[in-house]
Amino acid sequence: AQSVTQLDSQVPVFEEAPVELRCNYSSSVSVYLFWYVQYPNQGLQLLLKYLSGSTLVKGINGFEAEFNKSQTSFHLRKPSVHISDTAEYFCAVSPLGGGKLIFGQGTELSVKP
Amino acid sequence: DTGVSQDPRHKITKRGQNVTFRCDPISEHNRLYWYRQTLGQGPEFLTYFQNEAQLEKSRLLSDRFSAERPKGSFSTLEIQRTEQGDSAMYLCASRVTDTQYFGPGTRLTVL
């Protein structure tokens, strides 16, 4: 079985500041890792994913994430945030070969001017 | 737009009524997933299909819930005798290779 823990439920940050959203996971098998973003009253949009290879993954909107196998983490970062990045961010895992996604509880990123 | 579509986007119903939601996946995606998301929580898996076969159902999917994908294309999720606890966002996703793409969701409110 897999589980995902997002360590911060809310992250307030000022515009143009850097941000890190933390994600830890637990799994007895190898997994794929994902970050999704959800804007109010909308579905989820894929930001980035780690399947294999380089542990630093770049996604859309200037986000990147680093897979750390020893610490079972997949933290999301952005060097300079914009007001438009205000949204809910979800970390998720799925077992290799596909299957259902297991999500964390989400981190609400609030970017203030 | 060739993304995942869901209909309706919003549904308000009275307790005890039946509701049905529809999901149209991205063309040629053979796997289709349903999730439920309650306020302040991450989505929780309900069930998934590979083509027309329903391969896994969550324990969250009580006997009042049924899902179909009759021809391996669109899918429907029906909730019978709705309860207030069924109020949630119902998300559909379709998958190609290793990535799931989500629709906009159907928000259900049970009064």
PDB file of C-alpha atoms in Angstrom:
ATOM      1  CA  ALA A   1       0.000   0.000   0.000  1.00  0.00           C
ATOM      2  CA  GLN A   2       1.044   3.578  -0.562  1.00  0.00           C
ATOM      3  CA  SER A   3       0.477   6.778   1.369  1.00  0.00           C
ATOM      4  CA  VAL A   4       1.357  10.417   0.791  1.00  0.00           C
ATOM      5  CA  THR A   5       1.916  13.141   3.374  1.00  0.00           C
ATOM      6  CA  GLN A   6       2.004  16.795   2.461  1.00  0.00           C
ATOM      7  CA  LEU A   7       3.677  18.436   5.379  1.00  0.00           C
ATOM      8  CA  ASP A   8       2.101  21.871   5.086  1.00  0.00           C
ATOM      9  CA  SER A   9      -1.617  22.452   4.690  1.00  0.00           C
ATOM     10  CA  GLN A  10      -1.177  26.157   3.938  1.00  0.00           C
ATOM     11  CA  VAL A  11       1.800  28.109   2.644  1.00  0.00           C
ATOM     12  CA  PRO A  12       1.508  31.895   2.470  1.00  0.00           C
ATOM     13  CA  VAL A  13       4.228  33.654   0.499  1.00  0.00           C
ATOM     14  CA  PHE A  14       4.849  37.064  -1.031  1.00  0.00           C
ATOM     15  CA  GLU A  15       4.983  37.559  -4.769  1.00  0.00           C
ATOM     16  CA  GLU A  16       8.417  36.974  -6.329  1.00  0.00           C
ATOM     17  CA  ALA A  17       9.622  35.010  -3.288  1.00  0.00           C
ATOM     18  CA  PRO A  18      10.781  31.386  -3.609  1.00  0.00           C
ATOM     19  CA  VAL A  19       8.563  28.579  -2.376  1.00  0.00           C
ATOM     20  CA  GLU A  20       8.885  24.907  -1.476  1.00  0.00           C
ATOM     21  CA  LEU A  21       5.923  22.582  -0.978  1.00  0.00           C
ATOM     22  CA  ARG A  22       6.888  19.424   0.838  1.00  0.00           C
ATOM     23  CA  CYS A  23       5.770  15.890   0.051  1.00  0.00           C
ATOM     24  CA  ASN A  24       6.788  12.593   1.629  1.00  0.00           C
ATOM     25  CA  TYR A  25       5.512   9.206   0.583  1.00  0.00           C
ATOM     26  CA  SER A  26       5.510   5.653   1.855  1.00  0.00           C
ATOM     27  CA  SER A  27       5.410   2.598  -0.360  1.00  0.00           C
ATOM     28  CA  SER A  28       6.539  -1.021  -0.294  1.00  0.00           C
ATOM     29  CA  VAL A  29       6.987  -0.974  -4.085  1.00  0.00           C
ATOM     30  CA  SER A  30       8.538   1.434  -6.551  1.00  0.00           C
ATOM     31  CA  VAL A  31       6.242   4.258  -7.557  1.00  0.00           C
ATOM     32  CA  TYR A  32       5.735   7.047 -10.025  1.00  0.00           C
ATOM     33  CA  LEU A  33       5.417  10.510  -8.465  1.00  0.00           C
ATOM     34  CA  PHE A  34       3.263  13.424  -9.565  1.00  0.00           C
ATOM     35  CA  TRP A  35       2.359  16.975  -8.648  1.00  0.00           C
ATOM     36  CA  TYR A  36      -1.009  18.337  -9.723  1.00  0.00           C
ATOM     37  CA  VAL A  37      -2.452  21.852  -9.325  1.00  0.00           C
ATOM     38  CA  GLN A  38      -6.117  22.635  -8.771  1.00  0.00           C
ATOM     39  CA  TYR A  39      -7.636  26.078  -9.246  1.00  0.00           C
ATOM     40  CA  PRO A  40     -10.976  26.836  -7.537  1.00  0.00           C
ATOM     41  CA  ASN A  41     -13.879  24.755  -8.841  1.00  0.00           C
ATOM     42  CA  GLN A  42     -11.729  23.091 -11.472  1.00  0.00           C
ATOM     43  CA  GLY A  43     -10.204  19.703 -12.088  1.00  0.00           C
ATOM     44  CA  LEU A  44      -6.572  18.804 -11.580  1.00  0.00           C
ATOM     45  CA  GLN A  45      -3.840  19.866 -13.976  1.00  0.00           C
ATOM     46  CA  LEU A  46      -0.570  17.975 -14.182  1.00  0.00           C
ATOM     47  CA  LEU A  47       2.433  20.104 -13.169  1.00  0.00           C
ATOM     48  CA  LEU A  48       5.171  17.510 -13.454  1.00  0.00           C
ATOM     49  CA  LYS A  49       5.986  13.855 -12.941  1.00  0.00           C
ATOM     50  CA  TYR A  50       8.877  11.591 -12.043  1.00  0.00           C
ATOM     51  CA  LEU A  51       8.984   8.213 -13.710  1.00  0.00           C
ATOM     52  CA  SER A  52      12.694   7.364 -13.803  1.00  0.00           C
ATOM     53  CA  GLY A  53      16.054   8.847 -14.685  1.00  0.00           C
ATOM     54  CA  SER A  54      17.172  12.278 -13.518  1.00  0.00           C
ATOM     55  CA  THR A  55      15.913  13.036 -10.049  1.00  0.00           C
ATOM     56  CA  LEU A  56      15.346  16.723 -10.873  1.00  0.00           C
ATOM     57  CA  VAL A  57      12.183  17.135 -12.870  1.00  0.00           C
ATOM     58  CA  LYS A  58      11.022  20.331 -14.530  1.00  0.00           C
ATOM     59  CA  GLY A  59       7.374  21.067 -15.152  1.00  0.00           C
ATOM     60  CA  ILE A  60       5.064  23.753 -16.384  1.00  0.00           C
ATOM     61  CA  ASN A  61       4.825  27.322 -15.066  1.00  0.00           C
ATOM     62  CA  GLY A  62       8.444  27.314 -13.833  1.00  0.00           C
ATOM     63  CA  PHE A  63       7.960  24.580 -11.212  1.00  0.00           C
ATOM     64  CA  GLU A  64      10.457  21.829 -10.536  1.00  0.00           C
ATOM     65  CA  ALA A  65      10.668  18.919  -8.111  1.00  0.00           C
ATOM     66  CA  GLU A  66      13.411  16.672  -6.822  1.00  0.00           C
ATOM     67  CA  PHE A  67      12.965  12.979  -6.109  1.00  0.00           C
ATOM     68  CA  ASN A  68      14.929  11.782  -3.085  1.00  0.00           C
ATOM     69  CA  LYS A  69      14.675   8.022  -2.762  1.00  0.00           C
ATOM     70  CA  SER A  70      16.513   7.750   0.551  1.00  0.00           C
ATOM     71  CA  GLN A  71      14.243  10.310   2.176  1.00  0.00           C
ATOM     72  CA  THR A  72      11.175   9.188   0.209  1.00  0.00           C
ATOM     73  CA  SER A  73      10.439  12.788  -0.664  1.00  0.00           C
ATOM     74  CA  PHE A  74       9.343  14.683  -3.746  1.00  0.00           C
ATOM     75  CA  HIS A  75       9.351  18.377  -2.835  1.00  0.00           C
ATOM     76  CA  LEU A  76       8.033  20.991  -5.266  1.00  0.00           C
ATOM     77  CA  ARG A  77       9.882  24.280  -5.748  1.00  0.00           C
ATOM     78  CA  LYS A  78       9.605  27.520  -7.639  1.00  0.00           C
ATOM     79  CA  PRO A  79      12.268  30.236  -7.440  1.00  0.00           C
ATOM     80  CA  SER A  80       9.861  33.157  -7.859  1.00  0.00           C
ATOM     81  CA  VAL A  81       6.081  32.884  -7.474  1.00  0.00           C
ATOM     82  CA  HIS A  82       3.345  34.954  -9.062  1.00  0.00           C
ATOM     83  CA  ILE A  83      -0.122  35.882  -7.866  1.00  0.00           C
ATOM     84  CA  SER A  84      -1.481  33.487 -10.470  1.00  0.00           C
ATOM     85  CA  ASP A  85       0.208  30.544  -8.691  1.00  0.00           C
ATOM     86  CA  THR A  86      -2.354  30.811  -5.898  1.00  0.00           C
ATOM     87  CA  ALA A  87      -4.031  27.400  -5.908  1.00  0.00           C
ATOM     88  CA  GLU A  88      -4.192  24.010  -4.199  1.00  0.00           C
ATOM     89  CA  TYR A  89      -1.295  21.657  -4.936  1.00  0.00           C
ATOM     90  CA  PHE A  90      -1.496  17.890  -4.648  1.00  0.00           C
ATOM     91  CA  CYS A  91       1.295  15.362  -4.506  1.00  0.00           C
ATOM     92  CA  ALA A  92       0.379  11.855  -5.692  1.00  0.00           C
ATOM     93  CA  VAL A  93       1.930   8.432  -6.266  1.00  0.00           C
ATOM     94  CA  SER A  94       0.973   5.411  -8.291  1.00  0.00           C
ATOM     95  CA  PRO A  95       2.647   2.003  -8.497  1.00  0.00           C
ATOM     96  CA  LEU A  96       4.907   1.301 -11.464  1.00  0.00           C
ATOM     97  CA  GLY A  97       2.916   0.158 -14.459  1.00  0.00           C
ATOM     98  CA  GLY A  98       0.072   2.469 -13.656  1.00  0.00           C
ATOM     99  CA  GLY A  99      -3.000   2.131 -11.527  1.00  0.00           C
ATOM    100  CA  LYS A 100      -4.852   4.399  -9.190  1.00  0.00           C
ATOM    101  CA  LEU A 101      -3.333   7.578  -7.847  1.00  0.00           C
ATOM    102  CA  ILE A 102      -2.924   8.014  -4.103  1.00  0.00           C
ATOM    103  CA  PHE A 103      -3.066  11.693  -3.185  1.00  0.00           C
ATOM    104  CA  GLY A 104      -1.874  13.747  -0.285  1.00  0.00           C
ATOM    105  CA  GLN A 105      -4.267  16.091   1.455  1.00  0.00           C
ATOM    106  CA  GLY A 106      -3.083  19.091  -0.488  1.00  0.00           C
ATOM    107  CA  THR A 107      -1.191  22.309   0.203  1.00  0.00           C
ATOM    108  CA  GLU A 108      -2.926  25.629  -0.290  1.00  0.00           C
ATOM    109  CA  LEU A 109      -0.446  28.097  -1.755  1.00  0.00           C
ATOM    110  CA  SER A 110      -1.463  31.704  -1.217  1.00  0.00           C
ATOM    111  CA  VAL A 111       0.649  34.327  -2.989  1.00  0.00           C
ATOM    112  CA  LYS A 112       0.273  37.845  -1.613  1.00  0.00           C
ATOM    113  CA  PRO A 113       1.249  41.083  -3.364  1.00  0.00           C
TER     114      PRO A 113
ATOM    115  CA  ASP B   1     -10.915  20.726 -27.031  1.00  0.00           C
ATOM    116  CA  THR B   2      -9.798  17.120 -26.798  1.00  0.00           C
ATOM    117  CA  GLY B   3      -9.536  16.924 -23.007  1.00  0.00           C
ATOM    118  CA  VAL B   4     -11.624  14.927 -20.556  1.00  0.00           C
ATOM    119  CA  SER B   5     -15.156  16.284 -20.258  1.00  0.00           C
ATOM    120  CA  GLN B   6     -17.729  15.769 -17.530  1.00  0.00           C
ATOM    121  CA  ASP B   7     -21.408  16.511 -17.400  1.00  0.00           C
ATOM    122  CA  PRO B   8     -23.050  18.108 -15.551  1.00  0.00           C
ATOM    123  CA  ARG B   9     -20.601  20.469 -13.902  1.00  0.00           C
ATOM    124  CA  HIS B  10     -22.938  21.069 -10.989  1.00  0.00           C
ATOM    125  CA  LYS B  11     -25.810  19.041  -9.563  1.00  0.00           C
ATOM    126  CA  ILE B  12     -28.065  19.917  -6.669  1.00  0.00           C
ATOM    127  CA  THR B  13     -30.409  17.207  -5.516  1.00  0.00           C
ATOM    128  CA  LYS B  14     -32.548  16.289  -2.556  1.00  0.00           C
ATOM    129  CA  ARG B  15     -31.665  13.470  -0.222  1.00  0.00           C
ATOM    130  CA  GLY B  16     -33.015  10.180  -1.460  1.00  0.00           C
ATOM    131  CA  GLN B  17     -32.932  11.062  -5.157  1.00  0.00           C
ATOM    132  CA  ASN B  18     -30.817   9.247  -7.736  1.00  0.00           C
ATOM    133  CA  VAL B  19     -28.190  11.079  -9.779  1.00  0.00           C
ATOM    134  CA  THR B  20     -26.052  10.111 -12.753  1.00  0.00           C
ATOM    135  CA  PHE B  21     -22.853  11.705 -13.980  1.00  0.00           C
ATOM    136  CA  ARG B  22     -21.155  11.259 -17.313  1.00  0.00           C
ATOM    137  CA  CYS B  23     -17.484  11.296 -18.248  1.00  0.00           C
ATOM    138  CA  ASP B  24     -16.061  11.412 -21.769  1.00  0.00           C
ATOM    139  CA  PRO B  25     -12.365  10.503 -21.747  1.00  0.00           C
ATOM    140  CA  ILE B  26      -9.678  11.608 -24.143  1.00  0.00           C
ATOM    141  CA  SER B  27     -10.101   9.665 -27.339  1.00  0.00           C
ATOM    142  CA  GLU B  28      -8.244   6.337 -27.410  1.00  0.00           C
ATOM    143  CA  HIS B  29      -7.447   6.386 -23.691  1.00  0.00           C
ATOM    144  CA  ASN B  30      -8.345   2.884 -22.633  1.00  0.00           C
ATOM    145  CA  ARG B  31      -8.205   3.460 -18.873  1.00  0.00           C
ATOM    146  CA  LEU B  32     -10.767   5.606 -17.090  1.00  0.00           C
ATOM    147  CA  TYR B  33     -10.829   6.463 -13.386  1.00  0.00           C
ATOM    148  CA  TRP B  34     -13.351   7.956 -10.972  1.00  0.00           C
ATOM    149  CA  TYR B  35     -12.338   9.837  -7.829  1.00  0.00           C
ATOM    150  CA  ARG B  36     -14.250  11.673  -5.118  1.00  0.00           C
ATOM    151  CA  GLN B  37     -12.954  14.830  -3.473  1.00  0.00           C
ATOM    152  CA  THR B  38     -14.477  16.350  -0.363  1.00  0.00           C
ATOM    153  CA  LEU B  39     -13.760  19.850   0.852  1.00  0.00           C
ATOM    154  CA  GLY B  40     -10.196  20.327   2.001  1.00  0.00           C
ATOM    155  CA  GLN B  41      -9.108  16.823   1.052  1.00  0.00           C
ATOM    156  CA  GLY B  42      -7.218  15.202  -1.765  1.00  0.00           C
ATOM    157  CA  PRO B  43      -9.090  13.083  -4.293  1.00  0.00           C
ATOM    158  CA  GLU B  44      -9.874   9.503  -3.245  1.00  0.00           C
ATOM    159  CA  PHE B  45     -10.020   6.653  -5.721  1.00  0.00           C
ATOM    160  CA  LEU B  46     -13.429   5.103  -6.376  1.00  0.00           C
ATOM    161  CA  THR B  47     -13.098   2.773  -9.366  1.00  0.00           C
ATOM    162  CA  TYR B  48     -11.437   2.286 -12.734  1.00  0.00           C
ATOM    163  CA  PHE B  49     -12.043   0.686 -16.100  1.00  0.00           C
ATOM    164  CA  GLN B  50      -9.814  -0.739 -18.751  1.00  0.00           C
ATOM    165  CA  ASN B  51     -11.920  -0.508 -21.864  1.00  0.00           C
ATOM    166  CA  GLU B  52     -15.347  -1.761 -20.741  1.00  0.00           C
ATOM    167  CA  ALA B  53     -14.075  -3.936 -17.872  1.00  0.00           C
ATOM    168  CA  GLN B  54     -14.321  -2.582 -14.332  1.00  0.00           C
ATOM    169  CA  LEU B  55     -11.057  -3.771 -12.809  1.00  0.00           C
ATOM    170  CA  GLU B  56     -11.036  -2.321  -9.314  1.00  0.00           C
ATOM    171  CA  LYS B  57     -13.514  -0.795  -6.888  1.00  0.00           C
ATOM    172  CA  SER B  58     -12.700   1.001  -3.666  1.00  0.00           C
ATOM    173  CA  ARG B  59     -14.345   0.168  -0.377  1.00  0.00           C
ATOM    174  CA  LEU B  60     -15.634   3.749  -0.585  1.00  0.00           C
ATOM    175  CA  LEU B  61     -17.932   2.608  -3.370  1.00  0.00           C
ATOM    176  CA  SER B  62     -20.967   1.445  -1.420  1.00  0.00           C
ATOM    177  CA  ASP B  63     -23.817  -0.559  -2.909  1.00  0.00           C
ATOM    178  CA  ARG B  64     -25.570   2.705  -3.740  1.00  0.00           C
ATOM    179  CA  PHE B  65     -22.854   3.547  -6.250  1.00  0.00           C
ATOM    180  CA  SER B  66     -22.552   1.943  -9.655  1.00  0.00           C
ATOM    181  CA  ALA B  67     -20.330   2.759 -12.593  1.00  0.00           C
ATOM    182  CA  GLU B  68     -20.414   1.588 -16.174  1.00  0.00           C
ATOM    183  CA  ARG B  69     -18.434   1.993 -19.345  1.00  0.00           C
ATOM    184  CA  PRO B  70     -20.576   0.080 -21.800  1.00  0.00           C
ATOM    185  CA  LYS B  71     -18.604   0.414 -25.006  1.00  0.00           C
ATOM    186  CA  GLY B  72     -15.233   1.299 -23.631  1.00  0.00           C
ATOM    187  CA  SER B  73     -15.717   4.982 -24.418  1.00  0.00           C
ATOM    188  CA  PHE B  74     -17.728   7.228 -22.072  1.00  0.00           C
ATOM    189  CA  SER B  75     -18.534   6.222 -18.509  1.00  0.00           C
ATOM    190  CA  THR B  76     -21.394   6.919 -16.119  1.00  0.00           C
ATOM    191  CA  LEU B  77     -21.409   7.021 -12.345  1.00  0.00           C
ATOM    192  CA  GLU B  78     -24.784   6.612 -10.657  1.00  0.00           C
ATOM    193  CA  ILE B  79     -25.575   7.243  -7.025  1.00  0.00           C
ATOM    194  CA  GLN B  80     -28.877   5.877  -5.775  1.00  0.00           C
ATOM    195  CA  ARG B  81     -30.759   7.199  -2.738  1.00  0.00           C
ATOM    196  CA  THR B  82     -28.324  10.061  -2.241  1.00  0.00           C
ATOM    197  CA  GLU B  83     -27.265  11.057   1.263  1.00  0.00           C
ATOM    198  CA  GLN B  84     -25.852  14.352   2.502  1.00  0.00           C
ATOM    199  CA  GLY B  85     -22.499  12.645   2.942  1.00  0.00           C
ATOM    200  CA  ASP B  86     -22.360  12.115  -0.822  1.00  0.00           C
ATOM    201  CA  SER B  87     -21.868  15.851  -1.334  1.00  0.00           C
ATOM    202  CA  ALA B  88     -18.475  16.158  -3.001  1.00  0.00           C
ATOM    203  CA  MET B  89     -16.657  16.828  -6.251  1.00  0.00           C
ATOM    204  CA  TYR B  90     -16.617  13.763  -8.489  1.00  0.00           C
ATOM    205  CA  LEU B  91     -13.593  13.696 -10.770  1.00  0.00           C
ATOM    206  CA  CYS B  92     -12.991  11.583 -13.820  1.00  0.00           C
ATOM    207  CA  ALA B  93      -9.577  10.936 -15.355  1.00  0.00           C
ATOM    208  CA  SER B  94      -8.344   9.041 -18.361  1.00  0.00           C
ATOM    209  CA  ARG B  95      -4.925   7.640 -18.818  1.00  0.00           C
ATOM    210  CA  VAL B  96      -2.395   7.069 -21.547  1.00  0.00           C
ATOM    211  CA  THR B  97       0.843   5.287 -20.666  1.00  0.00           C
ATOM    212  CA  ASP B  98       1.618   6.458 -17.119  1.00  0.00           C
ATOM    213  CA  THR B  99      -0.195   9.777 -16.727  1.00  0.00           C
ATOM    214  CA  GLN B 100      -3.792  10.501 -15.762  1.00  0.00           C
ATOM    215  CA  TYR B 101      -5.537  13.558 -17.185  1.00  0.00           C
ATOM    216  CA  PHE B 102      -8.470  14.941 -15.245  1.00  0.00           C
ATOM    217  CA  GLY B 103     -11.767  16.439 -16.267  1.00  0.00           C
ATOM    218  CA  PRO B 104     -13.255  19.550 -14.634  1.00  0.00           C
ATOM    219  CA  GLY B 105     -15.358  17.514 -12.202  1.00  0.00           C
ATOM    220  CA  THR B 106     -19.003  17.384 -11.216  1.00  0.00           C
ATOM    221  CA  ARG B 107     -19.865  19.103  -7.960  1.00  0.00           C
ATOM    222  CA  LEU B 108     -22.736  17.345  -6.190  1.00  0.00           C
ATOM    223  CA  THR B 109     -24.695  19.020  -3.433  1.00  0.00           C
ATOM    224  CA  VAL B 110     -27.246  16.902  -1.571  1.00  0.00           C
ATOM    225  CA  LEU B 111     -29.770  18.934   0.392  1.00  0.00           C
TER     226      LEU B 111
END
